[in-house]
CSV table of C-alpha atoms in Angstrom, one decimal:
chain,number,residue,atom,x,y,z
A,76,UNK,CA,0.0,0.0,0.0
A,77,UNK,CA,1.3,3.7,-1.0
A,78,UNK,CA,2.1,5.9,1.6
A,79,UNK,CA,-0.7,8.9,0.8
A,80,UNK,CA,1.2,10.7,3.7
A,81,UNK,CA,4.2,11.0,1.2
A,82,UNK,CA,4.5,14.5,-0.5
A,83,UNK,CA,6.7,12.6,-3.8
A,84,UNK,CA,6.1,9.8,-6.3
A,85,UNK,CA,9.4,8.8,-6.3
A,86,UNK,CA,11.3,10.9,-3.2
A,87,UNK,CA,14.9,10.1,-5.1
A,88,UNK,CA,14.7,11.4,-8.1
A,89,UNK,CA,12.6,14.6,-7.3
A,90,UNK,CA,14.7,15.6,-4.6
A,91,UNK,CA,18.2,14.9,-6.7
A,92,UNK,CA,20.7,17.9,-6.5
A,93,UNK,CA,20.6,20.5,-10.1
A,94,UNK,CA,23.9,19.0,-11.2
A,95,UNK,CA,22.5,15.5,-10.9
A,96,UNK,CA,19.7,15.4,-12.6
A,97,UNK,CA,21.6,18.1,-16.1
A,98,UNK,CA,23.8,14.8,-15.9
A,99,UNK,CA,21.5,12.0,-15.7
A,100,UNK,CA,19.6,13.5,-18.6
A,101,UNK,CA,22.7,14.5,-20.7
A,102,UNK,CA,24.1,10.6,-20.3
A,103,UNK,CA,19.7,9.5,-21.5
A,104,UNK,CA,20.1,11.6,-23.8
A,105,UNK,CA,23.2,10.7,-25.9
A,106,UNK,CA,21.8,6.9,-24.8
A,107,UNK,CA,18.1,7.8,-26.9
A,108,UNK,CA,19.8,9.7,-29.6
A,109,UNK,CA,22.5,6.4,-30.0
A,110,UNK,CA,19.2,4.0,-30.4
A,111,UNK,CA,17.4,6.5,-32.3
A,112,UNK,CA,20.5,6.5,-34.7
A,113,UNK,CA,20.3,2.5,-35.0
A,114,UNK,CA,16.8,1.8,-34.5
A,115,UNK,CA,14.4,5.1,-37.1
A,116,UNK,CA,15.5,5.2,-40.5
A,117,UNK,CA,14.1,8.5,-39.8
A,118,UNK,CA,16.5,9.4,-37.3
A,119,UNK,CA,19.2,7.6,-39.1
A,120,UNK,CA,18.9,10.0,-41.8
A,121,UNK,CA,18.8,12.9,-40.0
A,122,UNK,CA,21.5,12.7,-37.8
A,123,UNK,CA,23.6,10.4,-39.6
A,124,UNK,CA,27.2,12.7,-39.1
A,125,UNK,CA,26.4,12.7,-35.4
A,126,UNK,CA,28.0,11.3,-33.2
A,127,UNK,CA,26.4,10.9,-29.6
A,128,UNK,CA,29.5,10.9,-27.9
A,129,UNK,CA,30.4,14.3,-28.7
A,130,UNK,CA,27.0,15.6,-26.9
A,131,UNK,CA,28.4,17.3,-23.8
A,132,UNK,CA,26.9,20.7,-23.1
A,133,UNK,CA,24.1,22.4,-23.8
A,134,UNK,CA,25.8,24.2,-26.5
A,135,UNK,CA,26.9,20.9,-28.4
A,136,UNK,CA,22.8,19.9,-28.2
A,137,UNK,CA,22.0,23.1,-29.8
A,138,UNK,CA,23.9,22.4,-33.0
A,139,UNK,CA,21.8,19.6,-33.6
A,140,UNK,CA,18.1,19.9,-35.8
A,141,UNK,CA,15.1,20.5,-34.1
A,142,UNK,CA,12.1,17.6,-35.1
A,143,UNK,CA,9.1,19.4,-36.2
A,144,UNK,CA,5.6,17.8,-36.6
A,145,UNK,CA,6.2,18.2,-40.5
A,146,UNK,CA,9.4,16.1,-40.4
A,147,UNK,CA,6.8,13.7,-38.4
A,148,UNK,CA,4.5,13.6,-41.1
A,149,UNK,CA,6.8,12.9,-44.2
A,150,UNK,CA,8.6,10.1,-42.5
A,151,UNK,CA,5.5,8.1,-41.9
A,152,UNK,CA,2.7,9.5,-45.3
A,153,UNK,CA,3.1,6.4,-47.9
A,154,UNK,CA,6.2,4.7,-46.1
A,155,UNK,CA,6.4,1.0,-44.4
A,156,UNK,CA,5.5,-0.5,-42.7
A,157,UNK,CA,2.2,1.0,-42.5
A,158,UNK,CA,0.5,2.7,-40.4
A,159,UNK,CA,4.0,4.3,-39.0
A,160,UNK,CA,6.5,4.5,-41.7
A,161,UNK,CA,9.7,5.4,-40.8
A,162,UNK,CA,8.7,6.8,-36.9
A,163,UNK,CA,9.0,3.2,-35.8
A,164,UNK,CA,11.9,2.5,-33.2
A,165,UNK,CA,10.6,-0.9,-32.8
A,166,UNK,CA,9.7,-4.3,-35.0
A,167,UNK,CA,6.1,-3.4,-35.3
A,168,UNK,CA,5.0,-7.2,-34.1
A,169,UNK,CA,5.9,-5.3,-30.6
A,170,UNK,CA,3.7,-2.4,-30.6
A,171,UNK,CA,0.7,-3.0,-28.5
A,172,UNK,CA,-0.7,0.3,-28.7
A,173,UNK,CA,-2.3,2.8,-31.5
A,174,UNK,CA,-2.8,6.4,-30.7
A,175,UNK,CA,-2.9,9.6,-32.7
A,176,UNK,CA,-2.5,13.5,-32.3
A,177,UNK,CA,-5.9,15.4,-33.1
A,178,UNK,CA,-5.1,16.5,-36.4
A,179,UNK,CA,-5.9,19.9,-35.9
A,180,UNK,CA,-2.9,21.8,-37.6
A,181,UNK,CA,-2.7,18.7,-40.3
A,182,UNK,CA,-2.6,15.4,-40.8
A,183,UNK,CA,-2.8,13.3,-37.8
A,184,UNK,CA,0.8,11.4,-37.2
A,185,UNK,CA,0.0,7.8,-35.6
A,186,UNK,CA,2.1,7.3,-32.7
A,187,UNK,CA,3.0,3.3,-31.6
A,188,UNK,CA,3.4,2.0,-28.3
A,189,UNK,CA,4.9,-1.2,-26.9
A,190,UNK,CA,3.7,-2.9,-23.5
A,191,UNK,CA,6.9,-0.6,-21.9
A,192,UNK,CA,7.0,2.5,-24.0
A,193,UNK,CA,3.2,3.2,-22.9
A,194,UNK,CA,3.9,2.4,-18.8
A,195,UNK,CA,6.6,4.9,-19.2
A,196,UNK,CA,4.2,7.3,-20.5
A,197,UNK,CA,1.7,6.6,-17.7
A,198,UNK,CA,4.8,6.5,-14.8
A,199,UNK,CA,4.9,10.4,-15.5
A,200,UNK,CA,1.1,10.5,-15.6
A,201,UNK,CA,1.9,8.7,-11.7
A,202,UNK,CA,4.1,11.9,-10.5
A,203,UNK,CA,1.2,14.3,-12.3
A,204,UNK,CA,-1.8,13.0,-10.1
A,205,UNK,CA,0.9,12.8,-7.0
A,206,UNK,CA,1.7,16.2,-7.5
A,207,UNK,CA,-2.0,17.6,-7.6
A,208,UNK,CA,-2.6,15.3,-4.0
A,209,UNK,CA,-4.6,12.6,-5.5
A,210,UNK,CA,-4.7,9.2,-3.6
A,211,UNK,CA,-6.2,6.2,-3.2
A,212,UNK,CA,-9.4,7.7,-1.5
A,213,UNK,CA,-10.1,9.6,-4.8
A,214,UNK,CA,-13.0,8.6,-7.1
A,215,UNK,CA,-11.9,9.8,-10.4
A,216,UNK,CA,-14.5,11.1,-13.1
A,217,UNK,CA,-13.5,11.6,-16.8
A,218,UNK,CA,-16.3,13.0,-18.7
A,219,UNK,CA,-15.0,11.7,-21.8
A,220,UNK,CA,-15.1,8.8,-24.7
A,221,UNK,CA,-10.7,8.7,-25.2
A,222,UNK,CA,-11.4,7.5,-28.6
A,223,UNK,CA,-7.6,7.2,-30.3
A,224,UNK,CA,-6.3,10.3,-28.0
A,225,UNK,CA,-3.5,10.1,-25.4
A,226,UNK,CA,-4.1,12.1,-22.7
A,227,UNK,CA,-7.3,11.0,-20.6
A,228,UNK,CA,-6.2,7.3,-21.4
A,229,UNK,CA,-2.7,8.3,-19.7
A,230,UNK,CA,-4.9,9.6,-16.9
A,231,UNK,CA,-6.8,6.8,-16.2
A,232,UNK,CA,-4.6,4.5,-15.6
A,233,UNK,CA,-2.5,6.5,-14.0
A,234,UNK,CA,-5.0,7.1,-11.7
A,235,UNK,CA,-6.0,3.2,-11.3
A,236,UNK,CA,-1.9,2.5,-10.9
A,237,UNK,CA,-2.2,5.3,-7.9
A,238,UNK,CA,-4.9,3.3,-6.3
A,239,UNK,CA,-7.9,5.3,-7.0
A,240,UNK,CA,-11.4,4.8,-8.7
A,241,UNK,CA,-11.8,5.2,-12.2
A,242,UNK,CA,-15.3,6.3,-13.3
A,243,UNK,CA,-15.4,6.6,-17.2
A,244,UNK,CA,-18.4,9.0,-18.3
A,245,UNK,CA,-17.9,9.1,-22.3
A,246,UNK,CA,-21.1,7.5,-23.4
A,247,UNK,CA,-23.3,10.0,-21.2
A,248,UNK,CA,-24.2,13.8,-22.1
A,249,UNK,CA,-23.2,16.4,-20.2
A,250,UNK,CA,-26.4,16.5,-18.0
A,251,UNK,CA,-25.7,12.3,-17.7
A,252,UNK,CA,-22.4,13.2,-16.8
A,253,UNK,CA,-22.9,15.1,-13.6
A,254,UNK,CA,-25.7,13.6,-12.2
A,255,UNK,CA,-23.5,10.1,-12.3
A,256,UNK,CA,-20.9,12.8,-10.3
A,257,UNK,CA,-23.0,13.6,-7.8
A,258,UNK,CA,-24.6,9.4,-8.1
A,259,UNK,CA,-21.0,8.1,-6.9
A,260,UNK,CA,-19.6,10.9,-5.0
A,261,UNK,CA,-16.9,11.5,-6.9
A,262,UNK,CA,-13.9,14.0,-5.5
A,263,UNK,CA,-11.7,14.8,-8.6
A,264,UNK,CA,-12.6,15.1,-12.0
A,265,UNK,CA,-10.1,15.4,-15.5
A,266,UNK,CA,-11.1,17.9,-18.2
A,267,UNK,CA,-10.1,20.6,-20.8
A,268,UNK,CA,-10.9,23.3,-18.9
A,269,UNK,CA,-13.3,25.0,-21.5
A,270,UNK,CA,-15.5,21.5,-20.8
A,271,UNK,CA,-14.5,22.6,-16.8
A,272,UNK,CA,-16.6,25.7,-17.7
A,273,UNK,CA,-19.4,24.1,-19.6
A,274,UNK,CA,-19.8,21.4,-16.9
A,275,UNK,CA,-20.8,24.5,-14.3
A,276,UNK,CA,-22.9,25.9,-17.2
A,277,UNK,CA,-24.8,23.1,-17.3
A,278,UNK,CA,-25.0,21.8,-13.8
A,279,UNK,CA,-26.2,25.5,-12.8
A,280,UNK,CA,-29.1,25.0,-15.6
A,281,UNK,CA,-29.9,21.9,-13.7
A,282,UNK,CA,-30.3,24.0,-10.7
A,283,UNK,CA,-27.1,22.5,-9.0
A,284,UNK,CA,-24.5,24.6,-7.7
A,285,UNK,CA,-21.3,23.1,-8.8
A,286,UNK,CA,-19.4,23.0,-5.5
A,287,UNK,CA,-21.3,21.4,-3.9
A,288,UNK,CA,-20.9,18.2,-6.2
A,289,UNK,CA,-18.4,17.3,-4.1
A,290,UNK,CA,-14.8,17.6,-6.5
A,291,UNK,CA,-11.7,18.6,-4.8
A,292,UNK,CA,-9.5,18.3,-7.1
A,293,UNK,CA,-9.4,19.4,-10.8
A,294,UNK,CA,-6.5,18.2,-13.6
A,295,UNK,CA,-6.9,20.1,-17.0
A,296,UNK,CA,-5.6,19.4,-20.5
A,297,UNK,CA,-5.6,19.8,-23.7
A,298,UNK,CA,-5.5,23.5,-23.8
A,299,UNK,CA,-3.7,26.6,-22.2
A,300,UNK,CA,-4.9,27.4,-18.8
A,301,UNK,CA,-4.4,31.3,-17.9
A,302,UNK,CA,-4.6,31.8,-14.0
A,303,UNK,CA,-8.0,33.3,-14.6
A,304,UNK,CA,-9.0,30.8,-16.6
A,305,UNK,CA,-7.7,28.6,-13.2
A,306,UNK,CA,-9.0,31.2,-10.6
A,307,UNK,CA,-12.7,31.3,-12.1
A,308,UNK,CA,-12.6,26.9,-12.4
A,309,UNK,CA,-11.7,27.3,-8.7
A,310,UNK,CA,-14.2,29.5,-7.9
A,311,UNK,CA,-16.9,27.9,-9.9
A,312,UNK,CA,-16.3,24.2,-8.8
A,313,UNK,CA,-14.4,24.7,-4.4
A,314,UNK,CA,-11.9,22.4,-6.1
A,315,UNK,CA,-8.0,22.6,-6.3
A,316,UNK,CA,-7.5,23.0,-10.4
A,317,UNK,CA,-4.2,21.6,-12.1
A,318,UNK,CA,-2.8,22.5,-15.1
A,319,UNK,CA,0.1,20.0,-16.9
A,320,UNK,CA,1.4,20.7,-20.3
A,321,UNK,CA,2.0,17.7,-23.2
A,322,UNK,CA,1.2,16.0,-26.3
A,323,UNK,CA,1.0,13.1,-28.2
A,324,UNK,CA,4.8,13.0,-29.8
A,325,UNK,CA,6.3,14.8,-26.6
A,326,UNK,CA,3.8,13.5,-23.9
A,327,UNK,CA,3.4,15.0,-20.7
A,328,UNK,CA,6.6,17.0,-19.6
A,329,UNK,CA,5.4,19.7,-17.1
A,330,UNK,CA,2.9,19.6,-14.2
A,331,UNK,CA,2.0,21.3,-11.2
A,332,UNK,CA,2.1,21.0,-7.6
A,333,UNK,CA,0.7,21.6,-5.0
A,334,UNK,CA,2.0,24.8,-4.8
A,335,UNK,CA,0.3,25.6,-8.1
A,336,UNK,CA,2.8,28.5,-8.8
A,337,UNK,CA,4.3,27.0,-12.5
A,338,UNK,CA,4.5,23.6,-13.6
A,339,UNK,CA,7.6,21.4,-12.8
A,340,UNK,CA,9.7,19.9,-15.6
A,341,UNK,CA,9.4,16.2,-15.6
A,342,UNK,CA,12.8,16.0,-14.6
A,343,UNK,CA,15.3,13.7,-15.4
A,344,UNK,CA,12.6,11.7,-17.8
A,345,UNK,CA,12.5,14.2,-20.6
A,346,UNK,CA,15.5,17.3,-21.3
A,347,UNK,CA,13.6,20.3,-21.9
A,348,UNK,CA,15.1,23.4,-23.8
A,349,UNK,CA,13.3,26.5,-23.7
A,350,UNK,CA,14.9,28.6,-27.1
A,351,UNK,CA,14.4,32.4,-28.2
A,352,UNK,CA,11.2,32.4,-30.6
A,353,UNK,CA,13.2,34.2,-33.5
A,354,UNK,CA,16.2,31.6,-34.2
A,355,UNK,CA,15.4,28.8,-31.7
A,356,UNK,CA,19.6,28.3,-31.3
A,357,UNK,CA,20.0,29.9,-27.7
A,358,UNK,CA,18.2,28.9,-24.2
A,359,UNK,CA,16.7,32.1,-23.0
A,360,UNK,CA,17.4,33.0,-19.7
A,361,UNK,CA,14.9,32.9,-16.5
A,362,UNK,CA,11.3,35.0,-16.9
A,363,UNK,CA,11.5,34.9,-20.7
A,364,UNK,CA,9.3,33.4,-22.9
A,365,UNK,CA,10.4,30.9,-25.3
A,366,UNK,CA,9.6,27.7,-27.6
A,367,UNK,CA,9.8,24.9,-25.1
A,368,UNK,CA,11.8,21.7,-27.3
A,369,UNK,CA,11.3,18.5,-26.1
A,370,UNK,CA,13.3,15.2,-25.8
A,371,UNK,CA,11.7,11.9,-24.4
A,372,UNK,CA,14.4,10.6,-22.4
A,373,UNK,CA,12.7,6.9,-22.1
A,374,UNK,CA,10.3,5.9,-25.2
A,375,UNK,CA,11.7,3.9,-27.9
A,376,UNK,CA,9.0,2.8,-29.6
A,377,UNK,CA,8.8,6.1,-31.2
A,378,UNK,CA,11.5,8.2,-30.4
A,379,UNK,CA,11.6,11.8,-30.9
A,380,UNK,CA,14.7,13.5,-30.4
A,381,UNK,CA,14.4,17.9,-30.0
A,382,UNK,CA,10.7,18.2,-30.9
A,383,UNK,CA,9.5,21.5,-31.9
A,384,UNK,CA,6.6,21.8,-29.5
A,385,UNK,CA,5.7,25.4,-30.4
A,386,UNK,CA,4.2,26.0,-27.1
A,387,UNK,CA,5.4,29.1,-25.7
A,388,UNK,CA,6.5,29.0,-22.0
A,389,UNK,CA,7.8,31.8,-19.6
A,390,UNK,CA,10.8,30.0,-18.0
A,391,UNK,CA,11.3,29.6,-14.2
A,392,UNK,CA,14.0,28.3,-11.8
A,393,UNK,CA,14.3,25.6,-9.6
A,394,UNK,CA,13.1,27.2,-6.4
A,395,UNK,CA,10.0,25.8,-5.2
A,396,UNK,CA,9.2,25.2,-1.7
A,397,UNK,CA,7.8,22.1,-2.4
A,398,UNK,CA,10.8,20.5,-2.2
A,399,UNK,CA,11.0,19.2,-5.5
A,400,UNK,CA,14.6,20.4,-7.7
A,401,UNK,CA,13.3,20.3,-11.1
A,402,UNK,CA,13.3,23.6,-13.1
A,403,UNK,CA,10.0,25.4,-13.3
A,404,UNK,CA,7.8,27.0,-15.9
A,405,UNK,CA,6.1,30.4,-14.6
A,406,UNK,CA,3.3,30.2,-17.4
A,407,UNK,CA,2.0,28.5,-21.1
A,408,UNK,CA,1.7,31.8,-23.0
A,409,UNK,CA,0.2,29.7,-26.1
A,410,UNK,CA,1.6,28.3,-29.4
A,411,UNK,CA,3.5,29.4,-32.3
A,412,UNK,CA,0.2,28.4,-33.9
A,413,UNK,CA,-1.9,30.4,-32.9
A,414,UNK,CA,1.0,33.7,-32.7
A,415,UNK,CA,-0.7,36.1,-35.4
A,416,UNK,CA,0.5,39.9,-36.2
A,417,UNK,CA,-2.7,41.7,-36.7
A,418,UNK,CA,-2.0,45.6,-38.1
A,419,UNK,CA,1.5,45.3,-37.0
A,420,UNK,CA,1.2,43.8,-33.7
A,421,UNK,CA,2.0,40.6,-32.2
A,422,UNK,CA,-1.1,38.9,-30.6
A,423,UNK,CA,-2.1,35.4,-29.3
A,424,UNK,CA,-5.5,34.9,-28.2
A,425,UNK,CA,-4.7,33.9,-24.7
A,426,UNK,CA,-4.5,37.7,-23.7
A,427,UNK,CA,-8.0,37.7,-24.8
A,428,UNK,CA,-9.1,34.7,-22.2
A,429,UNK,CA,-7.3,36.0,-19.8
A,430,UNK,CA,-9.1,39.5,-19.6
A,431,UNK,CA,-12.7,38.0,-20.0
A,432,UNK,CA,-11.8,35.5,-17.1
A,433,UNK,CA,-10.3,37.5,-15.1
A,434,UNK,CA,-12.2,40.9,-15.1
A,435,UNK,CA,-15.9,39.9,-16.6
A,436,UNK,CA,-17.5,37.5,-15.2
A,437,UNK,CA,-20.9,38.9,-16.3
A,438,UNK,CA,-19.5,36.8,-19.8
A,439,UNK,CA,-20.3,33.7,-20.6
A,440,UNK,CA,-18.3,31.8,-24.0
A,441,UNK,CA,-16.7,33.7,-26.3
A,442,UNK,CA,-15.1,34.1,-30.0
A,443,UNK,CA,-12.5,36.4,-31.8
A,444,UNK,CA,-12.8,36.6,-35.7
A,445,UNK,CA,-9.6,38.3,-37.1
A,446,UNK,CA,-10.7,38.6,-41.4
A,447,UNK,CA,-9.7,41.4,-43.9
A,448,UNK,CA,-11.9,44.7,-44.7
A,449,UNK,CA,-10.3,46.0,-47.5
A,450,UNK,CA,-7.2,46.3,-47.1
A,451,UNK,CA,-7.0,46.3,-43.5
A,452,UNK,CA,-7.2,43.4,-40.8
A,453,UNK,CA,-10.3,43.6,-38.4
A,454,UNK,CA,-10.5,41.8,-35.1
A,455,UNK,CA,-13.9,40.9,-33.4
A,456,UNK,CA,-14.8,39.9,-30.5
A,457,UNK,CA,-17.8,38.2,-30.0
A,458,UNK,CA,-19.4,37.2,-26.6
A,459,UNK,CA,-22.5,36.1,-24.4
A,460,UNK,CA,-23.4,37.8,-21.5
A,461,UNK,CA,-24.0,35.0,-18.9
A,462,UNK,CA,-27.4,36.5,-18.5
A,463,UNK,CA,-29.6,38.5,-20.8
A,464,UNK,CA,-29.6,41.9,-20.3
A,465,UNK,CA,-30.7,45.3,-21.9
A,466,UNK,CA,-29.3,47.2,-25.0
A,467,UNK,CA,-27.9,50.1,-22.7
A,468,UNK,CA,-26.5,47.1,-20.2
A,469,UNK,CA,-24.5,45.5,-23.5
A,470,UNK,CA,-23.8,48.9,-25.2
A,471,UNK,CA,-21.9,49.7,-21.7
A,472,UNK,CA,-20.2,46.4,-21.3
A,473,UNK,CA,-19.1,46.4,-24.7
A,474,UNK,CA,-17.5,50.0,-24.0
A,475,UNK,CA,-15.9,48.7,-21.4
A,476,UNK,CA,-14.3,45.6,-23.1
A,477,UNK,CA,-13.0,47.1,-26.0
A,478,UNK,CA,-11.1,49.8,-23.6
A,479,UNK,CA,-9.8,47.0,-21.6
A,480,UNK,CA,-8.7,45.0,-24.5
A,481,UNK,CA,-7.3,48.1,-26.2
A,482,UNK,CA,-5.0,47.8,-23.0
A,483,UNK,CA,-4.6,44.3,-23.4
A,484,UNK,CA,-3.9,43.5,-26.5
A,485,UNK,CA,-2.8,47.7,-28.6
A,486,UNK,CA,-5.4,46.2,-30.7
A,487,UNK,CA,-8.8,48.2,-31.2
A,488,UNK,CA,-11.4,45.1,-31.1
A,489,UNK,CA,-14.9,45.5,-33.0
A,490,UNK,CA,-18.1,44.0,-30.5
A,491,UNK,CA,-20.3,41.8,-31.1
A,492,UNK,CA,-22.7,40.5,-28.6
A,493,UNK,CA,-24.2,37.5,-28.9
A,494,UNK,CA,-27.5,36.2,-27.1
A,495,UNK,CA,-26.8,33.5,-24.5
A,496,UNK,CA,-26.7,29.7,-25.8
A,497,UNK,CA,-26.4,31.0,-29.3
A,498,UNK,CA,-22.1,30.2,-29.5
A,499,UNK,CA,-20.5,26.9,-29.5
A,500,UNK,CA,-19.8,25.0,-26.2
A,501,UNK,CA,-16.8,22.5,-26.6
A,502,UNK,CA,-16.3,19.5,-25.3
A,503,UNK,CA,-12.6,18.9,-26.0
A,504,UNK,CA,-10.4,21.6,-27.2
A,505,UNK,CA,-12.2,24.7,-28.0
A,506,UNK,CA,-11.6,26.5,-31.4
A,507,UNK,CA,-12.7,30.2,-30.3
A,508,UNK,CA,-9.8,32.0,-32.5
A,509,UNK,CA,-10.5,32.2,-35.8
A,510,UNK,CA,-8.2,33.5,-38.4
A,511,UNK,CA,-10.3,34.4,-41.8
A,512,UNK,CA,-7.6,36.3,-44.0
């Protein structure tokens, strides 16, 4: 039996000294770039004048190619064997596992995994749920069907490994969903958050206030979670909310604790590099943002050696009173993807949710529609008031949000309101930036 009492998954390895753990990853890392060398003709190819040995600093890492999803993509589109081409580490009579990314900047890559490759994967998902105080007490509620998707099957049995019930909700809707919360008392619940939000929606339609279902805790992925975002999940649900950060090729690198001021670095299991946006050749130094590039220190049925995450992080230090040595991140800013200029100036739509969350609660779901009016670029911001209200009530609040976002964002938004129920609710990750040019 686990000792719940114990504030670490594995005391050792989250307690090791800085020096420690930059070696232990340096020495997995020339180990996983050797096998990657032998075992992916895609990996084989591309560093095929490398030699691992010579790996020794950070600076010798930095000379070598970043992996991009695109690179991803063209090793495994019409190549053997099929379905993963030339991603394989592994003789594909070993892989006991399919799963996919979403597909939503492309075509989805399919990821393998063997018997050990996957209970790596859900070993991190073990210090995640440790981290945000789940136990065995916990009954667990995941208010979706995982379909082909990583992350809420990583989570579950994760969460069964930790000792906890597992109650699976995919086949109800979300009415079903919490009324079988409330039915067997659970006390922490997995979500995007923009489902977190719906879920209180609809649960306050039913005439139920949402804290008093009974969930403590809160662990959110699939999208960026501001601290408003986080505050106003709090305050909706009296639970603890958790943010990680991950993906399919990557998978889940960066969690919170208990502290819930940053995520923590999965440290040593992956080596994280967080690189200046412009070039991506230099580590940026402490309360920067950067691209976060991500090696897998442990999976060889589909190793991935510096992927290109494109998530932008702010970088922290290693100073959290938690205990635990691993380097921190201070915030996800957003991705690469999303980073438009509109008239001239940089924006990413999580300034946007960040605002509304934060300072309006009067609003409800929201969109921004960025197209071209002759020749210039328009932004528009289109939102529900939680609660239907007069023309001089929304011609007010709509003053007030475009000064705010003027603020915000040095953008001048147009307003739209929007009657309530009339926008799209989400149930996985929520596509409320929409680029028309």
């Amino acid at each position: 039996m686990l000792d719940m009492n114990m504030n670490y998954w594995n005391p050792y390895m989250e307690t090791l000294p800085r020096e420690k753990l930059k070696e232990i990853e340096l020495n997995n890392f020339r180990r996983i770039l050797l096998y990657a060398q032998q075992r992916s003709p895609l990996f084989q190819k591309k560093f095929r004048d490398i030699n691992p040995a010579d790996i020794v600093t950070g600076d010798d890492l930095r000379k070598l190619p970043l992996t991009d999803k695109e690179d991803l993509r063209a090793a495994q589109e019409g190549k053997e064997p099929f379905p993963f081409g030339e991603l394989l580490g592994v003789s594909i009579e070993n892989v006991s596992d399919f799963r996919q990314t979403s597909g939503t900047t492309g075509k989805p890559v399919y990821v393998p995994e063997t018997y050990e490759s996957w209970q790596w994967r859900v070993e991190i998902w073990c210090h995640i749920l440790w981290m945000a105080g789940l136990r065995e007490t916990d009954r667990v509620f995941i208010p979706f069907g995982y379909n082909v998707y990583v992350a809420f099957w990583e989570a579950h049995y994760a969460a069964e490994k930790l000792g906890c019930m597992v109650i699976p909700g995919g086949a109800l809707d979300t009415a079903g969903r919490i009324d079988k919360m409330k039915e067997v008392k659970a006390t922490a619940l997995f979500n995007t958050p923009t489902y977190g939000l719906h879920m209180a929606e609809v649960a306050k339609q039913k005439g139920l206030e949402p804290r008093k279902i009974g969930i403590k805790k809160m662990v959110c992925a699939g999208e960026p979670l501001p601290r408003a975002t986080r505050r106003k999940l709090e305050g909706l649900w009296g639970a603890e909310v958790y943010d990680h950060i991950g993906g399919t090729e990557p998978c889940a690198w960066a969690a919170m604790c208990r502290q819930r001021q940053g995520l923590h670095i999965m440290e040593p299991y992956f080596l994280v590099e967080i690189l200046d946006m412009d070039t991506r050749s230099c580590e940026v130094p402490e309360g920067e943002l950067g691209v976060a590039v991500v090696t897998p220190l442990g999976r060889r049925s589909f190793p991935v050696i510096r992927f290109n995450t494109k998530d932008i992080v702010r970088k922290g230090a290693a100073d959290c009173t938690c205990g635990r040595t691993s380097i921190k991140i201070q915030e996800v800013a957003g991705r690469m993807d999303d980073l438009r200029k509109i008239r001239g100036v940089l924006f990413t739509p999580v300034s946007v949710e960040e605002l509304l969350r934060g300072e309006f609660p009067e609003i409800g779901e929201y969109e921004i529609i960025v197209k071209k009016k002759g020749m210039m670029d328009e932004v528009s911001l289109v939102f529900e008031p939680v609660e239907a209200s007069g023309e001089l009530v929304m011609q007010e609040l709509s003053a007030r949000l475009s000064e705010r976002l003027k603020i915000k964002t040095n953008l001048t938004f147009r307003m739209v309101p929007a009657k309530p129920g009339t926008l799209n609710r989400y149930t996985l990750k929520a596509k409320r930036f929409k680029d028309l040019r």
